[in-house]
């Protein structure tokens, strides 16, 4: 079975409500879908969200990258995943989101062609049902508390509080209130995520103020793009100031990044995304490295990814050796998905799909309705 055609499709998907985080408020999801067709007519789908401050990619750049890399992939065996990744790397440096979308589509295609769920292409399934992180975050502390309590009532037992939105003191007070309310209800995982939103002094104020409230981990407190070379030193300084475990997200783009965070005591865990690492197999390899190093893992989608990318994350999470910091899928935040039946979330948990490929069926009519016109960049 060979690759016959690769089509990148730019889409803009409506959100149920804006998602606020430090430095960005997502009001719509601007993503690229990849449609790959084999020479015997099987179709596979992949997806990546634009993430200019995380991967450096926009919809326009991913469209151009996918179109460029398609030339080196058409005619290749669809199940030669390592060969496809090598071919893409040889043709284009970086562009990890575009590469991830293509690699997801290849796995979906091969899974469908061989009647196997995607996770079976990656390794032995470790778990079938996984807790999802409910994301809570706004400038309204009372509204956040109500939302966290509503998520608890709906069955969620893992939570992520978005901080870096106001002052360190206000964010700490909001965090303490939410932790107190959730932890009093029973066992649960509560984390906070600054999305690089704090300067070091504010990060230190925040971690000292939340040290005893039951927060399980705190993700990416400071900017990961420190051209002065002080990033690891700054992360280690924050980590040393608190018993709360520190995690890295925007600072992780490779296995080397994981090893550097570990060696320099800059993080005790990481958030892994396919768009940062270049695909599902690289994401799985990163999770195995974390397991060997004793680092905690959260597997996550970028805000606004549909059931295509979300299902891909679920399949990898099912195979990963450990998932102590939970799973984050973002398709439930969309007002309209691109699949016939969106990935099902029941009582705050998701079951790994067992149908062939990703286990979700893309509705091409919806895709075309949401398609955006992007001219090919030569």
mmCIF file of C-alpha atoms in Angstrom:
data_model
loop_
_atom_site.group_PDB
_atom_site.id
_atom_site.type_symbol
_atom_site.label_atom_id
_atom_site.label_comp_id
_atom_site.label_asym_id
_atom_site.label_seq_id
_atom_site.Cartn_x
_atom_site.Cartn_y
_atom_site.Cartn_z
ATOM 1 C CA UNK A 1 0.000 0.000 0.000
ATOM 2 C CA UNK A 2 1.537 3.256 -1.142
ATOM 3 C CA UNK A 3 0.768 6.901 -0.527
ATOM 4 C CA UNK A 4 -1.166 8.306 -3.475
ATOM 5 C CA UNK A 5 -2.029 11.847 -2.376
ATOM 6 C CA UNK A 6 -1.567 14.223 0.553
ATOM 7 C CA UNK A 7 -3.880 17.210 0.985
ATOM 8 C CA UNK A 8 -3.408 19.830 3.708
ATOM 9 C CA UNK A 9 -6.670 21.574 4.626
ATOM 10 C CA UNK A 10 -6.826 24.759 6.691
ATOM 11 C CA UNK A 11 -9.869 24.967 8.953
ATOM 12 C CA UNK A 12 -11.213 27.445 11.479
ATOM 13 C CA UNK A 13 -13.423 25.877 14.142
ATOM 14 C CA UNK A 14 -15.680 27.747 16.591
ATOM 15 C CA UNK A 15 -15.056 27.418 20.335
ATOM 16 C CA UNK A 16 -17.853 27.021 22.877
ATOM 17 C CA UNK A 17 -16.298 29.892 24.803
ATOM 18 C CA UNK A 18 -12.951 31.732 24.721
ATOM 19 C CA UNK A 19 -10.110 29.991 26.533
ATOM 20 C CA UNK A 20 -7.973 32.460 28.464
ATOM 21 C CA UNK A 21 -4.324 31.835 29.278
ATOM 22 C CA UNK A 22 -1.271 33.968 29.873
ATOM 23 C CA UNK A 23 -0.410 35.861 26.699
ATOM 24 C CA UNK A 24 -3.261 34.431 24.613
ATOM 25 C CA UNK A 25 -7.026 34.076 24.504
ATOM 26 C CA UNK A 26 -8.225 31.424 22.042
ATOM 27 C CA UNK A 27 -11.541 32.496 20.506
ATOM 28 C CA UNK A 28 -11.457 30.106 17.537
ATOM 29 C CA UNK A 29 -9.349 27.102 16.597
ATOM 30 C CA UNK A 30 -7.192 27.631 13.504
ATOM 31 C CA UNK A 31 -5.869 24.195 12.599
ATOM 32 C CA UNK A 32 -4.553 22.186 9.665
ATOM 33 C CA UNK A 33 -6.053 18.821 8.801
ATOM 34 C CA UNK A 34 -4.121 16.376 6.655
ATOM 35 C CA UNK A 35 -5.971 14.005 4.316
ATOM 36 C CA UNK A 36 -3.825 11.136 3.022
ATOM 37 C CA UNK A 37 -5.134 8.656 0.457
ATOM 38 C CA UNK A 38 -3.489 5.360 -0.456
ATOM 39 C CA UNK A 39 -3.279 3.814 -3.905
ATOM 40 C CA UNK A 40 -6.081 1.411 -2.975
ATOM 41 C CA UNK A 41 -8.437 4.183 -1.831
ATOM 42 C CA UNK A 42 -8.048 4.112 1.958
ATOM 43 C CA UNK A 43 -8.077 7.570 3.594
ATOM 44 C CA UNK A 44 -6.363 8.640 6.812
ATOM 45 C CA UNK A 45 -6.617 11.927 8.711
ATOM 46 C CA UNK A 46 -4.256 13.927 10.891
ATOM 47 C CA UNK A 47 -4.335 17.333 12.558
ATOM 48 C CA UNK A 48 -2.190 20.014 14.140
ATOM 49 C CA UNK A 49 -3.148 23.308 15.748
ATOM 50 C CA UNK A 50 -1.365 26.509 14.908
ATOM 51 C CA UNK A 51 0.881 27.427 17.827
ATOM 52 C CA UNK A 52 3.076 30.429 17.008
ATOM 53 C CA UNK A 53 4.428 30.871 20.541
ATOM 54 C CA UNK A 54 4.877 27.131 21.158
ATOM 55 C CA UNK A 55 6.128 25.623 17.887
ATOM 56 C CA UNK A 56 6.592 28.770 15.793
ATOM 57 C CA UNK A 57 3.999 27.536 13.295
ATOM 58 C CA UNK A 58 0.954 29.254 11.856
ATOM 59 C CA UNK A 59 -1.744 27.784 9.644
ATOM 60 C CA UNK A 60 -0.087 29.367 6.597
ATOM 61 C CA UNK A 61 3.341 27.971 7.448
ATOM 62 C CA UNK A 62 1.962 24.468 8.112
ATOM 63 C CA UNK A 63 0.054 24.507 4.829
ATOM 64 C CA UNK A 64 3.239 25.439 2.983
ATOM 65 C CA UNK A 65 5.346 22.890 4.873
ATOM 66 C CA UNK A 66 2.886 20.046 4.275
ATOM 67 C CA UNK A 67 2.650 20.864 0.583
ATOM 68 C CA UNK A 68 6.437 20.908 0.314
ATOM 69 C CA UNK A 69 6.950 17.622 2.191
ATOM 70 C CA UNK A 70 4.210 15.828 0.250
ATOM 71 C CA UNK A 71 6.536 15.556 -2.727
ATOM 72 C CA UNK A 72 8.974 13.365 -0.779
ATOM 73 C CA UNK A 73 6.208 11.121 0.588
ATOM 74 C CA UNK A 74 3.929 10.334 -2.349
ATOM 75 C CA UNK A 75 4.797 6.894 -3.701
ATOM 76 C CA UNK A 76 6.317 5.680 -0.420
ATOM 77 C CA UNK A 77 4.982 2.690 1.519
ATOM 78 C CA UNK A 78 2.317 4.037 3.882
ATOM 79 C CA UNK A 79 3.441 1.845 6.786
ATOM 80 C CA UNK A 80 7.089 2.946 6.687
ATOM 81 C CA UNK A 81 6.618 5.410 9.533
ATOM 82 C CA UNK A 82 10.303 5.866 10.353
ATOM 83 C CA UNK A 83 11.128 6.280 6.681
ATOM 84 C CA UNK A 84 8.440 8.943 6.289
ATOM 85 C CA UNK A 85 9.744 10.848 9.317
ATOM 86 C CA UNK A 86 13.291 10.653 7.996
ATOM 87 C CA UNK A 87 12.170 11.890 4.584
ATOM 88 C CA UNK A 88 10.354 14.857 6.128
ATOM 89 C CA UNK A 89 13.334 15.726 8.331
ATOM 90 C CA UNK A 90 15.679 15.537 5.349
ATOM 91 C CA UNK A 91 13.544 17.967 3.395
ATOM 92 C CA UNK A 92 12.588 20.473 6.078
ATOM 93 C CA UNK A 93 14.042 21.426 9.459
ATOM 94 C CA UNK A 94 11.665 21.940 12.368
ATOM 95 C CA UNK A 95 7.977 22.358 11.479
ATOM 96 C CA UNK A 96 7.083 19.759 14.097
ATOM 97 C CA UNK A 97 3.337 20.456 13.969
ATOM 98 C CA UNK A 98 3.049 19.901 10.223
ATOM 99 C CA UNK A 99 5.113 16.720 10.521
ATOM 100 C CA UNK A 100 2.966 15.480 13.403
ATOM 101 C CA UNK A 101 -0.249 15.987 11.427
ATOM 102 C CA UNK A 102 1.138 13.964 8.509
ATOM 103 C CA UNK A 103 2.400 11.201 10.802
ATOM 104 C CA UNK A 104 -0.977 10.957 12.570
ATOM 105 C CA UNK A 105 -2.721 10.646 9.185
ATOM 106 C CA UNK A 106 -0.360 7.847 8.137
ATOM 107 C CA UNK A 107 -1.120 5.908 11.322
ATOM 108 C CA UNK A 108 -4.862 6.422 10.828
ATOM 109 C CA UNK A 109 -4.585 5.212 7.231
ATOM 110 C CA UNK A 110 -2.567 2.086 8.094
ATOM 111 C CA UNK A 111 -4.822 1.261 11.048
ATOM 112 C CA UNK A 112 -7.877 1.461 8.818
ATOM 113 C CA UNK A 113 -6.250 -0.581 6.067
ATOM 114 C CA UNK A 114 -5.252 -3.347 8.492
ATOM 115 C CA UNK A 115 -8.383 -3.187 10.703
ATOM 116 C CA UNK A 116 -6.331 -2.285 13.795
ATOM 117 C CA UNK A 117 -6.843 0.549 16.273
ATOM 118 C CA UNK A 118 -4.034 3.078 16.196
ATOM 119 C CA UNK A 119 -2.714 2.118 19.631
ATOM 120 C CA UNK A 120 -2.003 -1.404 18.334
ATOM 121 C CA UNK A 121 0.471 0.118 15.850
ATOM 122 C CA UNK A 122 2.418 1.699 18.722
ATOM 123 C CA UNK A 123 2.767 -1.052 21.306
ATOM 124 C CA UNK A 124 0.991 -2.855 24.115
ATOM 125 C CA UNK A 125 -1.998 -1.094 25.618
ATOM 126 C CA UNK A 126 -1.422 -0.227 29.281
ATOM 127 C CA UNK A 127 -4.827 1.269 30.060
ATOM 128 C CA UNK A 128 -8.253 1.539 28.435
ATOM 129 C CA UNK A 129 -9.871 4.329 30.467
ATOM 130 C CA UNK A 130 -8.174 7.578 31.413
ATOM 131 C CA UNK A 131 -9.017 10.604 33.546
ATOM 132 C CA UNK A 132 -9.102 13.904 31.685
ATOM 133 C CA UNK A 133 -7.884 17.215 33.069
ATOM 134 C CA UNK A 134 -10.622 19.816 33.287
ATOM 135 C CA UNK A 135 -9.155 23.239 32.498
ATOM 136 C CA UNK A 136 -10.306 26.161 34.659
ATOM 137 C CA UNK A 137 -9.106 29.697 34.207
ATOM 138 C CA UNK A 138 -10.293 33.289 33.979
ATOM 139 C CA UNK A 139 -9.874 36.560 35.810
ATOM 140 C CA UNK A 140 -13.091 35.843 37.754
ATOM 141 C CA UNK A 141 -12.192 33.825 40.858
ATOM 142 C CA UNK A 142 -15.803 33.160 41.827
ATOM 143 C CA UNK A 143 -16.663 31.920 38.326
ATOM 144 C CA UNK A 144 -13.613 29.646 38.334
ATOM 145 C CA UNK A 145 -14.641 28.125 41.645
ATOM 146 C CA UNK A 146 -18.158 27.473 40.345
ATOM 147 C CA UNK A 147 -16.751 25.904 37.171
ATOM 148 C CA UNK A 148 -14.363 23.662 39.121
ATOM 149 C CA UNK A 149 -17.207 22.483 41.339
ATOM 150 C CA UNK A 150 -19.409 21.832 38.293
ATOM 151 C CA UNK A 151 -16.624 19.760 36.721
ATOM 152 C CA UNK A 152 -16.292 17.778 39.969
ATOM 153 C CA UNK A 153 -20.043 17.104 39.915
ATOM 154 C CA UNK A 154 -19.694 15.938 36.287
ATOM 155 C CA UNK A 155 -17.136 13.319 37.339
ATOM 156 C CA UNK A 156 -13.799 15.021 36.712
ATOM 157 C CA UNK A 157 -11.064 14.148 39.168
ATOM 158 C CA UNK A 158 -8.147 15.919 37.491
ATOM 159 C CA UNK A 159 -7.928 19.687 37.060
ATOM 160 C CA UNK A 160 -5.667 22.364 35.626
ATOM 161 C CA UNK A 161 -5.937 25.963 36.806
ATOM 162 C CA UNK A 162 -4.714 28.595 34.350
ATOM 163 C CA UNK A 163 -2.611 31.221 36.129
ATOM 164 C CA UNK A 164 -0.356 34.045 35.022
ATOM 165 C CA UNK A 165 -3.545 35.934 34.234
ATOM 166 C CA UNK A 166 -3.315 38.529 36.994
ATOM 167 C CA UNK A 167 -0.998 39.287 39.871
ATOM 168 C CA UNK A 168 0.836 36.424 41.549
ATOM 169 C CA UNK A 169 -1.062 37.148 44.757
ATOM 170 C CA UNK A 170 -4.470 37.055 43.057
ATOM 171 C CA UNK A 171 -3.614 33.888 41.165
ATOM 172 C CA UNK A 172 -2.379 32.263 44.380
ATOM 173 C CA UNK A 173 -5.579 33.160 46.240
ATOM 174 C CA UNK A 174 -7.671 31.742 43.381
ATOM 175 C CA UNK A 175 -5.551 28.567 43.361
ATOM 176 C CA UNK A 176 -5.873 28.085 47.117
ATOM 177 C CA UNK A 177 -9.653 28.487 46.985
ATOM 178 C CA UNK A 178 -10.040 25.978 44.144
ATOM 179 C CA UNK A 179 -7.657 23.470 45.746
ATOM 180 C CA UNK A 180 -9.464 23.729 49.067
ATOM 181 C CA UNK A 181 -12.856 23.144 47.456
ATOM 182 C CA UNK A 182 -11.725 20.225 45.286
ATOM 183 C CA UNK A 183 -9.496 18.442 47.791
ATOM 184 C CA UNK A 184 -12.225 18.578 50.448
ATOM 185 C CA UNK A 185 -14.434 16.521 48.132
ATOM 186 C CA UNK A 186 -12.060 13.565 47.915
ATOM 187 C CA UNK A 187 -8.966 12.352 46.123
ATOM 188 C CA UNK A 188 -8.102 14.288 42.962
ATOM 189 C CA UNK A 189 -5.216 15.772 40.964
ATOM 190 C CA UNK A 190 -4.989 19.579 40.890
ATOM 191 C CA UNK A 191 -2.369 21.428 38.855
ATOM 192 C CA UNK A 192 -1.691 24.991 37.768
ATOM 193 C CA UNK A 193 -0.304 26.207 34.454
ATOM 194 C CA UNK A 194 1.258 29.630 33.945
ATOM 195 C CA UNK A 195 1.945 29.159 30.214
ATOM 196 C CA UNK A 196 5.222 31.101 30.716
ATOM 197 C CA UNK A 197 3.227 33.986 32.204
ATOM 198 C CA UNK A 198 5.303 34.821 35.284
ATOM 199 C CA UNK A 199 8.548 36.698 35.683
ATOM 200 C CA UNK A 200 10.818 34.839 38.089
ATOM 201 C CA UNK A 201 10.009 37.006 41.126
ATOM 202 C CA UNK A 202 6.274 36.547 40.573
ATOM 203 C CA UNK A 203 6.734 32.801 40.064
ATOM 204 C CA UNK A 204 8.533 32.625 43.391
ATOM 205 C CA UNK A 205 5.783 34.636 45.124
ATOM 206 C CA UNK A 206 3.168 32.315 43.640
ATOM 207 C CA UNK A 207 4.819 29.004 44.600
ATOM 208 C CA UNK A 208 5.510 30.187 48.149
ATOM 209 C CA UNK A 209 1.892 31.262 48.539
ATOM 210 C CA UNK A 210 0.467 27.920 47.323
ATOM 211 C CA UNK A 211 3.036 25.630 48.955
ATOM 212 C CA UNK A 212 0.630 24.118 51.485
ATOM 213 C CA UNK A 213 -2.706 24.122 49.635
ATOM 214 C CA UNK A 214 -2.444 20.655 48.043
ATOM 215 C CA UNK A 215 -1.418 21.698 44.527
ATOM 216 C CA UNK A 216 0.099 18.607 42.866
ATOM 217 C CA UNK A 217 2.184 20.279 40.166
ATOM 218 C CA UNK A 218 2.837 23.657 38.571
ATOM 219 C CA UNK A 219 3.530 23.829 34.855
ATOM 220 C CA UNK A 220 5.842 26.183 32.952
ATOM 221 C CA UNK A 221 6.064 29.109 35.389
ATOM 222 C CA UNK A 222 8.472 31.218 33.297
ATOM 223 C CA UNK A 223 9.361 31.867 29.691
ATOM 224 C CA UNK A 224 11.023 28.946 27.899
ATOM 225 C CA UNK A 225 12.648 31.275 25.374
ATOM 226 C CA UNK A 226 15.451 32.791 27.425
ATOM 227 C CA UNK A 227 18.095 33.900 24.955
ATOM 228 C CA UNK A 228 20.322 34.964 27.832
ATOM 229 C CA UNK A 229 20.864 31.333 28.807
ATOM 230 C CA UNK A 230 19.242 31.640 32.245
ATOM 231 C CA UNK A 231 16.163 29.479 31.601
ATOM 232 C CA UNK A 232 17.267 26.268 33.338
ATOM 233 C CA UNK A 233 18.753 28.238 36.223
ATOM 234 C CA UNK A 234 15.467 30.114 36.636
ATOM 235 C CA UNK A 235 13.339 26.951 36.506
ATOM 236 C CA UNK A 236 15.629 25.245 39.028
ATOM 237 C CA UNK A 237 15.388 28.275 41.326
ATOM 238 C CA UNK A 238 11.584 28.102 41.271
ATOM 239 C CA UNK A 239 11.664 24.327 41.796
ATOM 240 C CA UNK A 240 13.957 24.683 44.814
ATOM 241 C CA UNK A 241 11.612 27.197 46.443
ATOM 242 C CA UNK A 242 8.596 24.905 46.759
ATOM 243 C CA UNK A 243 7.472 21.375 47.591
ATOM 244 C CA UNK A 244 5.088 21.590 44.626
ATOM 245 C CA UNK A 245 6.467 19.625 41.683
ATOM 246 C CA UNK A 246 7.434 21.816 38.712
ATOM 247 C CA UNK A 247 6.604 20.741 35.172
ATOM 248 C CA UNK A 248 7.772 21.927 31.757
ATOM 249 C CA UNK A 249 5.623 22.355 28.654
ATOM 250 C CA UNK A 250 6.726 25.061 26.236
ATOM 251 C CA UNK A 251 10.320 24.188 27.172
ATOM 252 C CA UNK A 252 9.985 20.623 25.805
ATOM 253 C CA UNK A 253 10.528 20.029 22.078
ATOM 254 C CA UNK A 254 12.781 16.960 22.090
ATOM 255 C CA UNK A 255 14.129 14.152 24.235
ATOM 256 C CA UNK A 256 17.276 16.240 24.730
ATOM 257 C CA UNK A 257 15.106 18.948 26.312
ATOM 258 C CA UNK A 258 13.689 16.384 28.749
ATOM 259 C CA UNK A 259 17.168 15.205 29.723
ATOM 260 C CA UNK A 260 18.371 18.788 30.240
ATOM 261 C CA UNK A 261 15.452 19.627 32.516
ATOM 262 C CA UNK A 262 16.125 16.482 34.522
ATOM 263 C CA UNK A 263 19.891 16.960 34.777
ATOM 264 C CA UNK A 264 19.564 20.574 35.920
ATOM 265 C CA UNK A 265 16.739 19.978 38.419
ATOM 266 C CA UNK A 266 14.588 22.316 36.369
ATOM 267 C CA UNK A 267 11.477 20.096 36.258
ATOM 268 C CA UNK A 268 10.120 16.909 37.807
ATOM 269 C CA UNK A 269 7.720 16.239 34.967
ATOM 270 C CA UNK A 270 6.657 17.305 31.488
ATOM 271 C CA UNK A 271 3.658 17.951 29.292
ATOM 272 C CA UNK A 272 4.076 16.105 26.003
ATOM 273 C CA UNK A 273 2.350 17.167 22.793
ATOM 274 C CA UNK A 274 2.612 15.608 19.328
ATOM 275 C CA UNK A 275 2.937 19.040 17.713
ATOM 276 C CA UNK A 276 6.023 19.846 19.806
ATOM 277 C CA UNK A 277 7.780 16.520 19.257
ATOM 278 C CA UNK A 278 6.898 15.926 15.600
ATOM 279 C CA UNK A 279 4.535 12.976 15.886
ATOM 280 C CA UNK A 280 3.066 10.141 17.901
ATOM 281 C CA UNK A 281 6.114 7.882 17.897
ATOM 282 C CA UNK A 282 8.363 10.667 19.134
ATOM 283 C CA UNK A 283 5.780 11.467 21.817
ATOM 284 C CA UNK A 284 5.709 7.830 22.929
ATOM 285 C CA UNK A 285 9.522 7.648 22.968
ATOM 286 C CA UNK A 286 9.571 10.792 25.118
ATOM 287 C CA UNK A 287 7.124 9.228 27.582
ATOM 288 C CA UNK A 288 9.367 6.179 27.864
ATOM 289 C CA UNK A 289 12.397 8.370 28.498
ATOM 290 C CA UNK A 290 10.494 10.164 31.265
ATOM 291 C CA UNK A 291 9.645 6.819 32.806
ATOM 292 C CA UNK A 292 13.315 5.820 32.858
ATOM 293 C CA UNK A 293 14.282 9.154 34.422
ATOM 294 C CA UNK A 294 11.536 9.032 37.043
ATOM 295 C CA UNK A 295 9.783 12.106 35.617
ATOM 296 C CA UNK A 296 6.005 12.526 35.628
ATOM 297 C CA UNK A 297 4.052 12.774 32.367
ATOM 298 C CA UNK A 298 1.002 14.635 31.140
ATOM 299 C CA UNK A 299 -0.043 13.964 27.537
ATOM 300 C CA UNK A 300 -1.881 16.884 26.040
ATOM 301 C CA UNK A 301 -3.437 18.494 22.998
ATOM 302 C CA UNK A 302 -3.118 22.153 22.110
ATOM 303 C CA UNK A 303 -6.220 24.187 22.880
ATOM 304 C CA UNK A 304 -8.803 23.815 20.098
ATOM 305 C CA UNK A 305 -7.695 20.577 18.468
ATOM 306 C CA UNK A 306 -10.585 18.474 17.201
ATOM 307 C CA UNK A 307 -11.426 14.817 17.839
ATOM 308 C CA UNK A 308 -8.805 13.892 15.218
ATOM 309 C CA UNK A 309 -5.797 15.114 17.235
ATOM 310 C CA UNK A 310 -7.564 14.368 20.523
ATOM 311 C CA UNK A 311 -8.140 10.719 19.552
ATOM 312 C CA UNK A 312 -4.482 10.456 18.523
ATOM 313 C CA UNK A 313 -3.436 11.681 21.986
ATOM 314 C CA UNK A 314 -5.745 9.128 23.626
ATOM 315 C CA UNK A 315 -4.143 6.270 21.664
ATOM 316 C CA UNK A 316 -0.629 7.293 22.711
ATOM 317 C CA UNK A 317 -1.754 7.763 26.316
ATOM 318 C CA UNK A 318 -3.127 4.214 26.278
ATOM 319 C CA UNK A 319 0.341 2.842 25.425
ATOM 320 C CA UNK A 320 2.574 5.196 27.452
ATOM 321 C CA UNK A 321 4.250 3.493 30.430
ATOM 322 C CA UNK A 322 2.841 5.954 32.979
ATOM 323 C CA UNK A 323 0.427 8.881 33.047
ATOM 324 C CA UNK A 324 0.636 10.276 36.583
ATOM 325 C CA UNK A 325 -0.228 13.821 35.514
ATOM 326 C CA UNK A 326 -3.187 12.844 33.373
ATOM 327 C CA UNK A 327 -4.448 13.422 29.861
ATOM 328 C CA UNK A 328 -5.676 16.658 28.314
ATOM 329 C CA UNK A 329 -7.880 16.551 25.217
ATOM 330 C CA UNK A 330 -9.388 19.746 23.878
ATOM 331 C CA UNK A 331 -12.089 18.632 21.435
ATOM 332 C CA UNK A 332 -14.843 19.054 24.071
ATOM 333 C CA UNK A 333 -14.149 22.807 23.953
ATOM 334 C CA UNK A 334 -15.247 23.068 20.321
ATOM 335 C CA UNK A 335 -18.729 24.242 19.357
ATOM 336 C CA UNK A 336 -18.417 22.157 16.182
ATOM 337 C CA UNK A 337 -16.111 19.206 15.624
ATOM 338 C CA UNK A 338 -15.067 17.757 12.260
ATOM 339 C CA UNK A 339 -16.105 14.161 13.012
ATOM 340 C CA UNK A 340 -19.459 12.420 12.822
ATOM 341 C CA UNK A 341 -19.382 11.467 16.518
ATOM 342 C CA UNK A 342 -16.960 13.489 18.671
ATOM 343 C CA UNK A 343 -14.646 11.686 21.055
ATOM 344 C CA UNK A 344 -16.855 10.675 23.964
ATOM 345 C CA UNK A 345 -16.129 11.999 27.455
ATOM 346 C CA UNK A 346 -18.096 10.231 30.169
ATOM 347 C CA UNK A 347 -17.897 11.147 33.845
ATOM 348 C CA UNK A 348 -14.618 13.003 33.281
ATOM 349 C CA UNK A 349 -12.963 10.027 31.608
ATOM 350 C CA UNK A 350 -12.310 8.822 28.072
ATOM 351 C CA UNK A 351 -12.140 5.271 26.696
ATOM 352 C CA UNK A 352 -9.516 4.474 24.100
ATOM 353 C CA UNK A 353 -11.280 3.831 20.745
ATOM 354 C CA UNK A 354 -11.027 0.256 19.508
ATOM 355 C CA UNK A 355 -12.265 0.824 15.969
ATOM 356 C CA UNK A 356 -9.665 0.851 13.158
ATOM 357 C CA UNK A 357 -7.254 3.770 12.959
ATOM 358 C CA UNK A 358 -8.087 6.764 15.112
ATOM 359 C CA UNK A 359 -11.528 5.320 15.747
ATOM 360 C CA UNK A 360 -13.340 8.512 14.738
ATOM 361 C CA UNK A 361 -14.973 9.221 11.382
ATOM 362 C CA UNK A 362 -14.216 12.568 9.760
ATOM 363 C CA UNK A 363 -17.223 14.283 8.174
ATOM 364 C CA UNK A 364 -15.752 15.777 4.996
ATOM 365 C CA UNK A 365 -18.770 18.027 4.508
ATOM 366 C CA UNK A 366 -18.062 19.697 7.831
ATOM 367 C CA UNK A 367 -14.390 19.959 6.959
ATOM 368 C CA UNK A 368 -15.137 21.678 3.667
ATOM 369 C CA UNK A 369 -17.644 24.004 5.337
ATOM 370 C CA UNK A 370 -14.958 25.135 7.777
ATOM 371 C CA UNK A 371 -12.159 25.173 5.202
ATOM 372 C CA UNK A 372 -10.165 28.389 4.872
ATOM 373 C CA UNK A 373 -8.560 29.587 1.651
ATOM 374 C CA UNK A 374 -4.774 29.570 1.946
ATOM 375 C CA UNK A 375 -2.714 30.023 -1.169
ATOM 376 C CA UNK A 376 0.186 27.648 -1.574
ATOM 377 C CA UNK A 377 3.473 29.363 -0.725
ATOM 378 C CA UNK A 378 6.188 28.513 -3.270
#
